[in-house]
Tab-separated table of C-alpha atoms and ligand atoms in Angstrom:
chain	number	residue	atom	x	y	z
A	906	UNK	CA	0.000	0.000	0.000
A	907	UNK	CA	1.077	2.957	-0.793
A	908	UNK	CA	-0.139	6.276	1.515
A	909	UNK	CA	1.180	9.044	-0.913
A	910	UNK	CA	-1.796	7.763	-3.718
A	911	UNK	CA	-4.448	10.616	-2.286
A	912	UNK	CA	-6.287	10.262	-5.833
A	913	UNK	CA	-7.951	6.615	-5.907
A	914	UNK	CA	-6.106	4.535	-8.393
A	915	UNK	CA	-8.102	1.423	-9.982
A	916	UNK	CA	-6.048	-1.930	-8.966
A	917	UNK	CA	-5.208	-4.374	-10.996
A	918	UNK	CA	-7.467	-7.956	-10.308
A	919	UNK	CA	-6.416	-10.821	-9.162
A	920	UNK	CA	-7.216	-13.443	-11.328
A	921	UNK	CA	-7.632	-17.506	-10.343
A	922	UNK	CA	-4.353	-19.553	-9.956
A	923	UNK	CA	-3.217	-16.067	-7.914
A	924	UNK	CA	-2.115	-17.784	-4.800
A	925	UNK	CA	-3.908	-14.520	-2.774
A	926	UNK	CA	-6.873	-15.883	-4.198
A	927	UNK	CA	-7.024	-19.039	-2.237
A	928	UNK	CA	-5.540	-17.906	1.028
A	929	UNK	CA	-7.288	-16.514	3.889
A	930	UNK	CA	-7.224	-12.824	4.414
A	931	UNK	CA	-6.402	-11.701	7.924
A	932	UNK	CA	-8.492	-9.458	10.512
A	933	UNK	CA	-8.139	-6.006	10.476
A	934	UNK	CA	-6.755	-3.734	13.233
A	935	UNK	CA	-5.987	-0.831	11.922
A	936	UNK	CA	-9.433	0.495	10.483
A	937	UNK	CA	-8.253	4.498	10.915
A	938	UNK	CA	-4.939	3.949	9.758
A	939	UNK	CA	-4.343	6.298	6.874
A	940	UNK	CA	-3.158	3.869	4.307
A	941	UNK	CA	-5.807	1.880	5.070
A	942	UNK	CA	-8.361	4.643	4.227
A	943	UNK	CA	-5.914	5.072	1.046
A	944	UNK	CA	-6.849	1.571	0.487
A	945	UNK	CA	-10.523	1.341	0.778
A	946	UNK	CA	-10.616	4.621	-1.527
A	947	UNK	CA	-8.716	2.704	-4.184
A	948	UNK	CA	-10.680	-0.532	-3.795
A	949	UNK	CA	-14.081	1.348	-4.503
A	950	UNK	CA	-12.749	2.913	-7.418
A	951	UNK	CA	-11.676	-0.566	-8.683
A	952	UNK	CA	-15.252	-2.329	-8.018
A	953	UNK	CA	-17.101	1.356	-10.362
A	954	UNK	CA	-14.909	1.001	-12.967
A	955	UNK	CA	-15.127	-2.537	-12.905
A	956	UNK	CA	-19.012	-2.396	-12.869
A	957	UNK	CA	-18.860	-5.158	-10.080
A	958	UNK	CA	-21.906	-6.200	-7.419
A	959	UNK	CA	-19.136	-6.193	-5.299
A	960	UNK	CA	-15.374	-6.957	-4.112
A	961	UNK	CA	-13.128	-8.448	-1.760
A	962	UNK	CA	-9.969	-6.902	-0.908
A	963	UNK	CA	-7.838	-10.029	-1.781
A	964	UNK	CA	-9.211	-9.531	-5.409
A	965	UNK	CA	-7.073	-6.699	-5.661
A	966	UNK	CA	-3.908	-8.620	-4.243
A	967	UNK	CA	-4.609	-7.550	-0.447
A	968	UNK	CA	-5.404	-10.134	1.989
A	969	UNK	CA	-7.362	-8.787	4.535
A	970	UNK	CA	-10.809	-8.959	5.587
A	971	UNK	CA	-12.268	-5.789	3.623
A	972	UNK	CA	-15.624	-6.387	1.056
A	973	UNK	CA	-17.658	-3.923	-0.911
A	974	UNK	CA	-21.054	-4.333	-1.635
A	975	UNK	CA	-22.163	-2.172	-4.478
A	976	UNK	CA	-24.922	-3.985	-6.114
A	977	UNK	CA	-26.255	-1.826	-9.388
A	978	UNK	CA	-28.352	-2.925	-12.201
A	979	UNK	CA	-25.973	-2.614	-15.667
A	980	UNK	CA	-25.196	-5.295	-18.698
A	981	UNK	CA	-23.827	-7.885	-16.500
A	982	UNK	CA	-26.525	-7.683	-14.200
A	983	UNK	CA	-29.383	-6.399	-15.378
A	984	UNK	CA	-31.679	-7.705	-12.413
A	985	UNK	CA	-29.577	-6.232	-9.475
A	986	UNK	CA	-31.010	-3.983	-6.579
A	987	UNK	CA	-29.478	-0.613	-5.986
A	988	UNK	CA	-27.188	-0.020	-2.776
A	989	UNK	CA	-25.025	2.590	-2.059
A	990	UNK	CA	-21.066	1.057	-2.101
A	991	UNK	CA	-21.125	-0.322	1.356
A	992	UNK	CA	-17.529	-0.970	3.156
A	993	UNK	CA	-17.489	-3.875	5.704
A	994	UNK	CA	-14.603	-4.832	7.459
A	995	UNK	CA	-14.040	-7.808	9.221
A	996	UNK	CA	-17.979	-8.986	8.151
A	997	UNK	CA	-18.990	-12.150	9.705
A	998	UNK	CA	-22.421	-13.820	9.298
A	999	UNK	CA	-24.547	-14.426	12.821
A	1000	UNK	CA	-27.455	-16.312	11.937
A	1001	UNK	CA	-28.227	-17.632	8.217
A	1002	UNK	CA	-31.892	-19.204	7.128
A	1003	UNK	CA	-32.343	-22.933	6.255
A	1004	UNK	CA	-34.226	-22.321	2.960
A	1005	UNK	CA	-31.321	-22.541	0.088
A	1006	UNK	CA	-31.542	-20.721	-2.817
A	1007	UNK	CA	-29.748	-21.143	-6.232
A	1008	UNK	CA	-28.853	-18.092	-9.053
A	1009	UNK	CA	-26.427	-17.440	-11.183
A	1010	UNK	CA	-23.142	-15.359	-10.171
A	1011	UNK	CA	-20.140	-14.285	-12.379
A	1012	UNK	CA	-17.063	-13.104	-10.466
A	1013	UNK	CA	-13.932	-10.643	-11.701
A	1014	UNK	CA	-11.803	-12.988	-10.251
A	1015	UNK	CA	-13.049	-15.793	-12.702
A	1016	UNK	CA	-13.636	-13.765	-16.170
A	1017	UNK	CA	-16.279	-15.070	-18.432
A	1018	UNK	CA	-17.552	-17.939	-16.930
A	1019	UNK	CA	-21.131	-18.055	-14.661
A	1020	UNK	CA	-22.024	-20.547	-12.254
A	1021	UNK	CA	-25.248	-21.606	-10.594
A	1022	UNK	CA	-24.628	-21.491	-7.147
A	1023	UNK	CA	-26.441	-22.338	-4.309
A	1024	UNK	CA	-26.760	-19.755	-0.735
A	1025	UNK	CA	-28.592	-19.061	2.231
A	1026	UNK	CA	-31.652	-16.919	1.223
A	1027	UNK	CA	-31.486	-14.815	4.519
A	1028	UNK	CA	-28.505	-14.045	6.722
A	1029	UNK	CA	-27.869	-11.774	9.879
A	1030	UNK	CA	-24.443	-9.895	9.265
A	1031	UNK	CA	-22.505	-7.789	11.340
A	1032	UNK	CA	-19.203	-5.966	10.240
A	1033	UNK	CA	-17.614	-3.133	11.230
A	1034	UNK	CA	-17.740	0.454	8.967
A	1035	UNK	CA	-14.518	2.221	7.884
A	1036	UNK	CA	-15.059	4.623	10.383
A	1037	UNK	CA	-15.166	1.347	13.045
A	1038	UNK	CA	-18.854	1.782	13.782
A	1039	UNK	CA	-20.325	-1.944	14.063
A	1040	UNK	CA	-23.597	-2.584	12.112
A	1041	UNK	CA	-25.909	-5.650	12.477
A	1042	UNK	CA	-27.952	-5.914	9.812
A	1043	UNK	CA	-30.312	-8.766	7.750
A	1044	UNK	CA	-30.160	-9.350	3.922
A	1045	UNK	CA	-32.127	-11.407	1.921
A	1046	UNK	CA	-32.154	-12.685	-2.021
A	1047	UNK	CA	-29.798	-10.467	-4.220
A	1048	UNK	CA	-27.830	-8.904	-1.644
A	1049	UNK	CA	-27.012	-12.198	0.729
A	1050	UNK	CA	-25.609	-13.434	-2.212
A	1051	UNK	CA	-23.575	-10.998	-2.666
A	1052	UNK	CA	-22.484	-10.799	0.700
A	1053	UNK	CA	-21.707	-14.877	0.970
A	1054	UNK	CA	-20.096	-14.568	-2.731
A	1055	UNK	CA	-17.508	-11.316	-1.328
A	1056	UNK	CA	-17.127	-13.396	2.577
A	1057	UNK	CA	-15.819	-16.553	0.573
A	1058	UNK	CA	-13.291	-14.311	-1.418
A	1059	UNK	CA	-11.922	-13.450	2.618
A	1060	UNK	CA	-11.678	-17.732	3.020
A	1061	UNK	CA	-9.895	-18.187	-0.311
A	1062	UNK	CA	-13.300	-19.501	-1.691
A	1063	UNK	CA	-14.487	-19.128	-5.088
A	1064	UNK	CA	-18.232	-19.593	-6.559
A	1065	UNK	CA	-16.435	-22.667	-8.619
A	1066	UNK	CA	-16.265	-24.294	-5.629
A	1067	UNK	CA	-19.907	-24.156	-4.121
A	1068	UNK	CA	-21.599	-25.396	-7.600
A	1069	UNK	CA	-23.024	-28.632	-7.369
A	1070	UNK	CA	-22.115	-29.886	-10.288
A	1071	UNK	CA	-20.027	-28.395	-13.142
A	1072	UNK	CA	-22.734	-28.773	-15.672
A	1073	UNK	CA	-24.207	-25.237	-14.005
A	1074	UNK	CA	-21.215	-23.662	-15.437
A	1075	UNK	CA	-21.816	-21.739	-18.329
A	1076	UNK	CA	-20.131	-19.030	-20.326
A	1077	UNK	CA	-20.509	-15.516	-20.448
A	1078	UNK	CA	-21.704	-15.666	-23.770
A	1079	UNK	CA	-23.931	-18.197	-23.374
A	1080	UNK	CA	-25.250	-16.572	-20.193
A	1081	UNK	CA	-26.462	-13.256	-21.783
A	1082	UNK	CA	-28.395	-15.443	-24.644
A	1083	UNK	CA	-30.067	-17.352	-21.636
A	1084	UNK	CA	-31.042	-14.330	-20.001
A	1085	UNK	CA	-31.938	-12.454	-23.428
A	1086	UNK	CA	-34.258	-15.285	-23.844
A	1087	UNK	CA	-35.920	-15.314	-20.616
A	1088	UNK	CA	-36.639	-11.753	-20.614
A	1089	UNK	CA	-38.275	-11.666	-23.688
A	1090	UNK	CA	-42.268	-10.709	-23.973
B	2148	ZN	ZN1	-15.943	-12.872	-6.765
């Protein structure tokens, strides 16, 4: 990290078969340190321009326990909520429903390829804000996907690993024509 950057840069991705992709990222301790601030800036920058639902901080080659949430509807996602980019450091999941519930997720990590991946349809969070406030909160659908798809990034887990078989993988390409098609008239 670098503490003289006070214009956020974009970062680079991290793609799979990065070994700070499959390694877990450690706890933060240090949530007002400057570079750290530096550091969040930067990674929101990086999940905009990337026109991500979200992004885990070892994405970008840092391993520690740092997600955005920033779910948006745009061409990749064209059924997504609207949030404000949320920061949560150190999140960790409290309570999460029995129901199961399976949808597609694409990841920048793993370019071009969508999986159909089962999660928790409702989960109690609580993380801590970058300026160290804690928040409990409760998602459902859309965005406790999100969440459980940035948390695994933070356990070196990748979607790729939670599909049940690897006939739900498809490709990005073939994705949009399966979605084109269902939202047709
Ligand atoms: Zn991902």
């Amino acid at each position: 990290m670098d503490s003289s950057n006070l214009i956020p840069r974009v970062l680079e991705i991290a793609e799979l078969g990065a070994p700070v992709i499959r390694a877990r990222a450690t706890e933060v301790t240090n949530i007002r340190d400057p570079q750290l601030q530096a550091f969040i800036d930067d990674l929101l920058a990086t999940v905009a321009d990337e026109s991500g639902m979200g992004i885990a901080a070892p994405q970008v080659s840092e391993s520690q326990r740092i997600i955005v949430l920033s779910p948006q509807p745009n061409a990749r996602y064209p059924y997504a909520p609207t949030m404000e980019p949320t920061v949560m450091i150190n999140p960790e999941m409290l309570w999460a429903s029995s129901e199961i519930g399976k949808d597609w997720e694409g990841c920048l990590t793993v370019p071009g390829i969508r999986g159909l991946v089962p999660r928790y349809q409702a989960i109690r969070i609580r993380y801590h804000t970058r300026q160290d406030a804690i928040v409990e909160t409760t998602y459902e659908g859309f965005l406790a996907r999100v969440f459980q798809h940035e948390v695994d990034h933070l356990d070196g887990v990748v979607f790729l690993d939670r599909v049940e078989s690897t006939k739900d993988l498809v490709t990005e390409k073939e994705w949009q024509r399966m979605i084109a098609q269902r939202h047709q008239p």
